[in-house]
Short mmCIF file of C-alpha atoms in Angstrom, two decimals:
data_model
loop_
_atom_site.label_atom_id
_atom_site.label_comp_id
_atom_site.label_asym_id
_atom_site.label_seq_id
_atom_site.Cartn_x
_atom_site.Cartn_y
_atom_site.Cartn_z
CA MET A 1 21.57 -107.19 57.45
CA TRP A 2 20.74 -103.22 57.75
CA ARG A 3 22.76 -101.27 55.41
CA PRO A 4 23.49 -97.75 56.21
CA GLY A 5 21.73 -95.14 54.21
CA ASN A 6 18.60 -98.04 53.46
CA ARG A 7 16.85 -95.99 56.25
CA GLY A 8 13.42 -98.26 55.98
CA SER A 9 14.31 -100.92 54.42
CA LEU A 10 15.79 -104.66 55.32
CA ARG A 11 18.19 -106.80 53.14
CA VAL A 12 17.35 -110.54 53.00
CA GLY A 13 19.91 -112.52 50.77
CA HIS A 14 19.91 -110.63 47.71
CA LYS A 15 16.18 -109.32 47.76
CA LEU A 16 16.02 -105.25 49.34
CA ILE A 17 12.46 -105.08 50.93
CA ARG A 18 11.89 -101.51 51.41
CA ALA A 19 8.77 -99.93 53.42
CA TRP A 20 7.24 -97.91 50.78
CA GLU A 21 6.54 -101.02 48.44
CA THR A 22 4.57 -102.60 50.93
CA LYS A 23 0.63 -102.51 50.44
CA GLU A 24 -0.29 -101.44 53.98
CA ALA A 25 1.14 -98.16 55.16
CA THR A 26 1.55 -99.12 58.74
CA ALA A 27 3.91 -102.04 57.64
CA VAL A 28 7.77 -100.68 57.94
CA VAL A 29 8.90 -104.21 56.80
CA ASN A 30 7.68 -106.39 53.90
CA CYS A 31 7.37 -110.23 56.24
CA SER A 32 5.90 -111.96 53.34
CA VAL A 33 9.29 -113.97 53.34
CA ASN A 34 9.44 -116.10 55.82
CA VAL A 35 12.87 -115.17 56.49
CA ALA A 36 11.96 -112.13 57.12
CA ARG A 37 8.79 -112.61 59.22
CA ALA A 38 11.20 -114.14 61.05
CA LEU A 39 13.70 -111.44 61.45
CA CYS A 40 10.56 -108.91 61.49
CA ALA A 41 9.79 -110.68 64.88
CA VAL A 42 13.40 -110.59 66.27
CA ILE A 43 13.17 -106.81 65.40
CA PHE A 44 9.92 -105.87 67.06
CA PHE A 45 9.77 -108.31 69.65
CA ALA A 46 12.98 -108.91 71.33
CA ALA A 47 12.82 -106.34 73.31
CA ALA A 48 9.84 -107.28 75.19
CA VAL A 49 12.27 -110.41 76.07
CA PRO A 50 13.87 -109.52 79.81
CA ALA A 51 17.30 -109.62 79.61
CA ARG A 52 18.76 -112.81 82.24
CA ALA A 53 20.38 -111.58 84.92
CA GLU A 54 23.57 -111.81 85.77
CA PRO A 55 24.49 -114.57 88.41
CA THR A 56 25.51 -112.64 91.47
CA LEU A 57 26.93 -114.14 94.96
CA LYS A 58 25.27 -111.47 97.60
CA LEU A 59 26.90 -110.57 100.61
CA GLY A 60 24.64 -109.11 103.18
CA VAL A 61 26.33 -106.39 106.03
CA LEU A 62 24.18 -105.63 108.14
CA THR A 63 25.98 -102.89 110.13
CA ASP A 64 25.48 -99.85 112.95
CA LEU A 65 25.40 -97.02 110.71
CA SER A 66 23.96 -94.07 112.98
CA SER A 67 23.68 -95.70 116.79
CA PHE A 68 26.32 -95.92 119.37
CA GLY A 69 28.63 -98.48 117.57
CA ALA A 70 28.44 -96.31 114.13
CA ASP A 71 32.16 -95.32 114.52
CA VAL A 72 33.53 -98.51 115.52
CA THR A 73 31.48 -100.25 112.82
CA GLY A 74 29.79 -98.64 110.13
CA LYS A 75 29.91 -96.87 106.47
CA ALA A 76 33.55 -98.28 107.23
CA SER A 77 32.68 -102.07 107.54
CA LEU A 78 31.48 -101.74 103.93
CA THR A 79 34.46 -100.41 103.05
CA ALA A 80 36.45 -102.80 104.47
CA VAL A 81 34.23 -105.88 102.99
CA GLN A 82 34.91 -103.57 99.83
CA MET A 83 38.37 -104.49 99.57
CA ALA A 84 38.57 -107.95 100.62
CA ILE A 85 35.97 -108.32 97.27
CA ASP A 86 37.82 -106.28 95.35
CA ASP A 87 40.94 -108.12 96.30
CA PHE A 88 39.70 -111.46 95.53
CA GLY A 89 38.70 -110.60 92.20
CA GLY A 90 35.09 -109.41 92.11
CA SER A 91 33.72 -112.78 91.18
CA VAL A 92 33.43 -116.30 91.72
CA LEU A 93 32.58 -119.69 90.43
CA GLY A 94 31.45 -117.02 86.88
CA LYS A 95 29.29 -115.14 89.98
CA LYS A 96 29.69 -111.18 90.31
CA ILE A 97 30.38 -110.64 94.04
CA GLU A 98 27.96 -108.26 94.98
CA LEU A 99 27.37 -106.34 98.50
CA VAL A 100 24.45 -105.46 99.94
CA SER A 101 23.95 -103.30 103.24
CA ALA A 102 21.77 -101.98 105.77
CA ASP A 103 21.47 -100.10 109.05
CA THR A 104 20.44 -102.32 112.27
CA GLN A 105 20.43 -98.80 114.14
CA ASN A 106 21.61 -101.53 117.01
CA ARG A 107 17.99 -102.68 117.09
CA PRO A 108 17.21 -106.18 117.26
CA ASP A 109 13.74 -106.11 116.38
CA ILE A 110 15.31 -103.91 113.17
CA ALA A 111 17.95 -106.10 112.32
CA ALA A 112 15.33 -109.28 112.45
CA ASN A 113 13.33 -107.37 109.75
CA LEU A 114 16.56 -106.46 107.70
CA ALA A 115 17.63 -110.34 107.97
CA ARG A 116 14.53 -111.26 106.98
CA GLU A 117 14.35 -109.34 104.09
CA PHE A 118 18.08 -110.35 103.18
CA LEU A 119 17.40 -113.68 103.00
CA ASP A 120 13.35 -113.57 101.64
CA GLN A 121 13.69 -111.04 98.74
CA LYS A 122 17.04 -110.16 98.16
CA HIS A 123 18.33 -113.91 98.64
CA VAL A 124 21.68 -112.96 100.01
CA ASP A 125 24.16 -115.81 100.42
CA VAL A 126 26.08 -114.68 103.33
CA LEU A 127 25.50 -112.07 106.33
CA LEU A 128 27.90 -110.41 107.76
CA ASP A 129 29.00 -107.89 110.77
CA LEU A 130 26.03 -108.00 112.90
CA PRO A 131 27.59 -105.35 115.80
CA GLN A 132 25.42 -105.51 119.18
CA SER A 133 24.98 -108.64 121.38
CA ALA A 134 21.37 -108.87 120.64
CA VAL A 135 20.95 -108.06 117.46
CA SER A 136 23.95 -111.03 116.30
CA LEU A 137 21.96 -113.50 118.47
CA THR A 138 18.63 -112.07 116.58
CA VAL A 139 19.76 -112.20 113.36
CA GLN A 140 22.03 -116.07 113.83
CA LYS A 141 18.82 -117.65 114.66
CA ILE A 142 17.35 -116.55 111.43
CA ALA A 143 20.21 -117.34 109.55
CA GLN A 144 20.00 -120.80 111.02
CA GLU A 145 16.35 -120.76 110.02
CA HIS A 146 17.20 -119.98 106.81
CA HIS A 147 19.92 -122.10 106.46
CA THR A 148 22.53 -119.20 105.44
CA ILE A 149 25.95 -118.85 107.19
CA ASP A 150 26.41 -115.85 109.37
CA ILE A 151 29.46 -114.38 110.12
CA VAL A 152 29.79 -112.02 113.34
CA THR A 153 32.84 -109.87 113.19
CA SER A 154 31.21 -107.21 115.79
CA GLY A 155 29.12 -108.74 118.10
CA VAL A 156 30.82 -110.31 121.18
CA THR A 157 28.92 -112.72 122.74
CA ALA A 158 30.02 -115.90 123.71
CA GLU A 159 26.40 -117.22 123.65
CA LEU A 160 26.45 -116.99 119.97
CA THR A 161 28.87 -120.43 120.16
CA GLY A 162 26.71 -121.69 123.37
CA LYS A 163 23.50 -122.22 124.20
CA SER A 164 22.91 -120.11 121.06
CA CYS A 165 25.04 -121.58 118.41
CA SER A 166 24.64 -122.75 115.13
CA PRO A 167 25.64 -124.93 112.39
CA TYR A 168 26.14 -122.21 110.33
CA GLY A 169 27.45 -119.35 112.68
CA VAL A 170 30.68 -118.10 112.44
CA HIS A 171 31.82 -116.20 115.46
CA TRP A 172 35.61 -114.24 114.19
CA ALA A 173 34.85 -111.33 116.44
CA GLU A 174 36.74 -111.92 119.93
CA ASP A 175 34.34 -112.97 122.77
CA THR A 176 33.34 -111.83 126.29
CA ASN A 177 35.32 -114.81 127.50
CA ALA A 178 38.55 -113.91 125.46
CA LEU A 179 38.45 -110.35 126.54
CA ALA A 180 38.06 -110.96 130.11
CA ALA A 181 40.65 -113.72 130.03
CA GLY A 182 42.96 -111.04 128.13
CA THR A 183 42.62 -107.59 129.83
CA VAL A 184 41.59 -109.06 133.45
CA GLY A 185 43.96 -111.83 133.62
CA ALA A 186 47.06 -109.40 132.72
CA LEU A 187 46.52 -107.01 135.55
CA VAL A 188 45.45 -109.88 138.23
CA SER A 189 48.84 -111.50 137.18
CA SER A 190 50.80 -108.36 137.96
CA GLY A 191 49.04 -108.03 140.92
CA LEU A 192 45.75 -105.76 140.91
CA LYS A 193 43.63 -107.67 142.77
CA LYS A 194 40.36 -105.68 143.52
CA TRP A 195 38.31 -104.75 140.49
CA TYR A 196 35.26 -102.64 140.66
CA PHE A 197 32.79 -102.53 137.04
CA VAL A 198 31.07 -100.23 135.15
CA ALA A 199 28.75 -102.03 133.05
CA ALA A 200 26.37 -101.49 130.31
CA ASP A 201 22.87 -102.53 131.33
CA PHE A 202 22.08 -104.80 128.06
CA ALA A 203 23.20 -108.79 126.48
CA PHE A 204 26.94 -107.61 125.85
CA GLY A 205 27.56 -105.67 129.43
CA HIS A 206 26.19 -108.58 131.30
CA THR A 207 27.90 -111.21 129.27
CA MET A 208 31.48 -109.17 129.78
CA GLU A 209 31.23 -108.36 133.41
CA GLY A 210 30.26 -112.28 133.96
CA ALA A 211 33.34 -113.44 132.19
CA ALA A 212 35.52 -110.70 134.28
CA GLN A 213 33.97 -112.04 137.30
CA ALA A 214 34.96 -115.62 136.32
CA VAL A 215 38.28 -114.58 135.31
CA LEU A 216 38.94 -113.35 138.73
CA ALA A 217 37.77 -115.65 140.33
CA ARG A 218 39.95 -118.06 138.07
CA LYS A 219 43.24 -115.58 139.57
CA GLY A 220 42.58 -115.38 142.45
CA GLY A 221 41.11 -111.67 142.24
CA VAL A 222 38.03 -110.47 144.03
CA SER A 223 34.94 -107.78 142.72
CA VAL A 224 34.32 -104.89 145.32
CA GLY A 225 30.97 -104.22 143.30
CA THR A 226 29.61 -103.48 139.75
CA VAL A 227 27.33 -100.45 138.62
CA TRP A 228 25.06 -101.06 135.54
CA VAL A 229 24.55 -98.07 133.15
CA PRO A 230 21.57 -97.40 130.59
CA THR A 231 23.20 -97.10 126.63
CA SER A 232 23.45 -93.77 125.42
CA THR A 233 23.98 -92.47 128.91
CA MET A 234 25.04 -88.98 129.01
CA ASP A 235 26.05 -88.43 132.72
CA TYR A 236 28.44 -90.61 134.07
CA SER A 237 29.26 -88.78 137.61
CA SER A 238 27.61 -90.65 139.93
CA PHE A 239 28.86 -93.89 138.67
CA ILE A 240 32.22 -92.70 138.75
CA MET A 241 32.30 -91.17 142.02
CA THR A 242 31.18 -94.57 143.47
CA ALA A 243 33.56 -96.14 142.02
CA ALA A 244 36.11 -93.71 143.35
CA GLY A 245 34.82 -94.35 146.56
CA THR A 246 35.26 -98.24 146.50
CA ASN A 247 39.23 -99.68 147.73
CA ALA A 248 39.30 -101.03 144.21
CA GLU A 249 42.42 -100.86 142.48
CA VAL A 250 41.19 -101.60 139.22
CA VAL A 251 37.88 -99.70 137.58
CA ALA A 252 36.47 -102.17 134.39
CA PHE A 253 34.94 -100.20 131.99
CA ALA A 254 32.16 -103.07 129.84
CA THR A 255 30.73 -99.99 127.99
CA VAL A 256 30.71 -99.70 124.02
CA GLY A 257 31.50 -97.34 121.61
CA ASN A 258 30.35 -93.50 122.53
CA ASP A 259 29.15 -94.83 125.31
CA PHE A 260 32.81 -95.94 126.21
CA VAL A 261 34.56 -92.31 125.16
CA ALA A 262 31.48 -90.46 126.83
CA SER A 263 32.42 -92.67 130.48
CA MET A 264 36.32 -91.96 129.82
CA LYS A 265 36.26 -88.25 129.23
CA GLN A 266 34.05 -88.37 132.70
CA ALA A 267 36.19 -90.75 134.14
CA HIS A 268 39.42 -88.29 133.11
CA GLU A 269 36.91 -84.65 134.90
CA PHE A 270 36.75 -86.50 138.45
CA GLY A 271 40.39 -87.53 138.28
CA LEU A 272 39.52 -91.23 138.39
CA ALA A 273 42.68 -92.40 137.21
CA GLN A 274 44.90 -89.98 139.40
CA SER A 275 43.86 -90.93 142.28
CA GLY A 276 45.78 -94.00 141.96
CA LYS A 277 43.71 -96.63 140.22
CA LYS A 278 43.94 -98.64 136.80
CA ILE A 279 41.52 -98.17 134.29
CA ALA A 280 40.67 -101.12 132.01
CA GLY A 281 38.48 -101.06 128.62
CA LEU A 282 36.77 -104.49 128.56
CA ILE A 283 35.93 -103.57 125.15
CA THR A 284 37.99 -100.98 123.47
CA TYR A 285 38.28 -99.84 119.87
CA LEU A 286 41.43 -98.11 118.12
CA SER A 287 38.56 -95.25 116.74
CA ASP A 288 37.84 -94.26 120.62
CA ILE A 289 41.63 -94.03 121.62
CA HIS A 290 41.66 -91.72 118.77
CA SER A 291 38.46 -89.73 119.94
CA LEU A 292 39.52 -89.50 123.31
CA GLY A 293 42.74 -88.61 122.78
CA LEU A 294 46.19 -89.74 124.61
CA ASP A 295 46.00 -87.01 127.24
CA ILE A 296 42.71 -88.87 128.61
CA ALA A 297 42.99 -92.52 127.17
CA GLN A 298 46.99 -93.04 128.06
CA GLY A 299 47.44 -95.77 130.74
CA LEU A 300 44.48 -97.54 129.85
CA TYR A 301 44.84 -101.52 129.08
CA VAL A 302 42.79 -103.52 126.09
CA THR A 303 43.02 -106.15 124.27
CA SER A 304 42.62 -106.95 120.70
CA SER A 305 43.10 -109.09 117.96
CA PHE A 306 44.49 -106.59 115.86
CA TYR A 307 46.29 -103.39 115.91
CA TRP A 308 47.32 -101.62 112.83
CA ASP A 309 51.10 -101.41 113.11
CA GLN A 310 51.36 -104.94 114.52
CA ASN A 311 53.00 -106.23 111.45
CA ASP A 312 53.83 -105.27 107.31
CA ALA A 313 50.67 -107.25 106.60
CA ALA A 314 48.70 -104.94 108.64
CA ARG A 315 50.46 -102.03 108.06
CA ALA A 316 49.89 -102.57 104.00
CA PHE A 317 46.20 -103.15 104.77
CA ALA A 318 45.93 -99.49 107.10
CA ALA A 319 47.41 -97.87 104.37
CA SER A 320 45.25 -98.41 101.22
CA PHE A 321 42.16 -98.26 104.15
CA GLU A 322 43.16 -95.08 104.94
CA LYS A 323 42.99 -94.03 101.59
CA ILE A 324 39.65 -94.69 101.22
CA GLU A 325 38.10 -93.73 105.29
CA GLY A 326 41.05 -90.93 106.19
CA ARG A 327 41.50 -93.05 109.25
CA LYS A 328 42.87 -96.26 110.20
CA PRO A 329 41.02 -99.52 110.45
CA ASN A 330 39.44 -101.17 114.03
CA LYS A 331 39.56 -104.59 114.84
CA THR A 332 36.35 -104.60 113.41
CA HIS A 333 37.26 -103.57 109.83
CA ALA A 334 40.25 -105.87 109.76
CA SER A 335 38.15 -108.90 110.86
CA LEU A 336 35.31 -108.18 108.19
CA TYR A 337 38.25 -107.94 105.47
CA ALA A 338 39.89 -111.19 106.58
CA ALA A 339 36.40 -112.99 107.28
CA THR A 340 34.99 -112.34 103.86
CA LEU A 341 38.02 -113.35 102.12
CA HIS A 342 38.46 -117.06 104.19
CA TYR A 343 34.79 -117.11 103.00
CA LEU A 344 34.91 -116.35 99.77
CA ARG A 345 38.25 -118.75 99.55
CA ALA A 346 35.74 -121.20 100.89
CA VAL A 347 32.99 -121.17 97.85
CA LYS A 348 35.93 -121.22 95.55
CA ALA A 349 37.29 -124.25 97.44
CA ALA A 350 34.09 -125.63 97.94
CA ASN A 351 33.13 -124.91 93.90
CA SER A 352 29.69 -124.04 95.34
CA SER A 353 27.66 -121.43 97.29
CA ASP A 354 25.91 -123.75 99.29
CA ALA A 355 25.89 -123.10 102.90
CA ASP A 356 26.87 -126.68 103.63
CA ALA A 357 29.20 -126.84 101.50
CA VAL A 358 31.29 -123.60 102.11
CA ILE A 359 30.87 -123.87 106.40
CA GLY A 360 32.61 -127.27 105.93
CA ALA A 361 35.55 -126.11 103.58
CA MET A 362 35.84 -122.73 106.18
CA LYS A 363 36.00 -125.12 109.42
CA SER A 364 38.30 -127.31 107.31
CA THR A 365 40.92 -124.97 106.19
CA PRO A 366 42.98 -122.61 108.11
CA ALA A 367 42.35 -118.63 107.71
CA ASP A 368 44.53 -115.95 107.27
CA TYR A 369 44.17 -112.77 110.20
CA PHE A 370 47.13 -110.76 109.08
CA GLY A 371 49.92 -112.86 110.02
CA LYS A 372 48.24 -114.92 112.17
CA SER A 373 46.70 -118.35 111.91
CA VAL A 374 42.82 -118.96 112.26
CA LYS A 375 40.68 -122.07 112.96
CA ILE A 376 37.14 -122.44 113.08
CA ARG A 377 35.94 -124.59 115.14
CA GLU A 378 33.32 -127.08 115.06
CA ASP A 379 31.30 -124.70 117.39
CA GLY A 380 32.20 -121.86 114.71
CA ARG A 381 34.40 -119.84 117.50
CA ALA A 382 37.12 -119.14 115.22
CA ILE A 383 40.12 -118.98 117.54
CA PHE A 384 43.31 -117.00 117.02
CA ASP A 385 45.80 -115.18 119.12
CA LEU A 386 45.35 -111.77 120.83
CA ASP A 387 47.38 -109.11 122.60
CA VAL A 388 47.54 -107.05 125.33
CA TYR A 389 48.46 -103.56 124.86
CA GLN A 390 48.71 -100.03 127.09
CA VAL A 391 47.74 -96.88 125.61
CA LYS A 392 50.87 -94.97 125.16
CA SER A 393 51.41 -91.18 126.77
CA PRO A 394 52.22 -88.25 124.21
CA ALA A 395 55.56 -88.44 125.11
CA GLU A 396 55.59 -91.57 123.59
CA SER A 397 53.64 -91.53 120.49
CA LYS A 398 55.17 -90.42 117.02
CA ALA A 399 52.32 -90.08 115.24
CA PRO A 400 48.30 -89.43 115.02
CA TRP A 401 47.79 -93.00 115.26
CA ASP A 402 50.78 -94.50 116.74
CA LEU A 403 48.49 -95.33 120.52
CA TYR A 404 49.36 -98.68 121.60
CA ARG A 405 52.25 -100.52 123.39
CA LYS A 406 52.35 -103.84 123.01
CA VAL A 407 52.34 -105.35 126.50
CA ASN A 408 52.24 -109.32 125.96
CA SER A 409 50.45 -111.60 123.89
CA GLU A 410 48.00 -114.60 124.56
CA PRO A 411 47.56 -117.93 122.77
CA GLY A 412 43.63 -118.12 121.56
CA ASP A 413 43.84 -121.76 122.97
CA GLU A 414 43.99 -120.30 126.64
CA LEU A 415 41.48 -117.04 126.10
CA PHE A 416 38.76 -118.39 124.06
CA ALA A 417 36.65 -121.12 126.18
CA PRO A 418 37.13 -124.75 124.90
CA ILE A 419 33.77 -126.20 123.08
CA ASN A 420 30.43 -126.53 125.41
CA LYS A 421 28.84 -129.21 123.71
CA THR A 422 26.09 -129.39 126.51
CA ALA A 423 25.33 -126.05 125.47
CA CYS A 424 25.52 -126.35 122.10
CA SER A 425 22.17 -128.09 121.09
CA PHE A 426 23.80 -129.17 117.55
CA LEU A 427 26.89 -130.60 118.88
CA HIS A 428 24.62 -133.32 121.32
#
């Protein structure tokens, strides 16, 4: 062993071997003794042997960090996943749980490249978040090709469990069918039957508008028109004036994130609500309402699976989240947290990170979504109850994030469309 004070020497048994006793000036240790030679090999060549990497379970989060949906998902999505990892304990099956993330910029081409990089080079075990319908559809297909689980907690297109379904896909976000059934169904039932739609001209907008039209038809309502709006539109005046000129009782906006906020601000400027029309947001997030302010957003009807003040569990999560982010969580962040925990519990229950074993465990075991029971169907659709809210007036609100008043609750089994085994290929 090495002894302090004997610099340049090595003790082997009772023999002290000194560098200055060797015949060759370049030798540091006399390796003529077999044991010493072995020790020399360890001393001089151990550094050349790479250390074995710590085994990890990698969670890949593909989210929008810089585009129109960044406030809905963004950096706070990473916080939600990390909170779930920490609350789970940071490891599973002897593996450290690692978070890997990237910015899709809400572009399916960028998301596709990132997904392949995550799967082929970084070897992630699951893909999470996936905002924007085209992004989530693209990435789910790539994940299926790689036999990897994807959990969509932001993208809302119902096609994820329809014609674009995957045996490894889980759709935890509310989908277009449920959102339409919640908001449109509640307002039509209250007697508001004539609707006009201002819808985003991309995959989500078309799917959302179609789902809302279907609910109107079932409930006895009628559409008096639709206008399609490009994403990142700055001037909504012509669209809003057209809506104002119709005999619609409700003007429904199927726009997302910053686009929704911009459209609501301009609707307020042009007095759309003051003209007697009700305004509905078909996909609305808490951060949207907070950004708008209650003077503008008051009276708006929204459907949501999560509200930070719904119960004690939600309030506790929101308090921890706010300490990190300085804001209350959106339903996307709550979905990410709950879905991540359910995935990690499934890995533990399956005693494996194998995708087939884990997806089986996820579908066979009920999940908890802040007091709501969640069942993942055979097609990957997560079923849970939804609540319809109305945005409070400034006089009703008692705190900066006290924004919603609950109108009613709707059972998930009635809001989400039933399994379509004809459309979903792996269920044929």
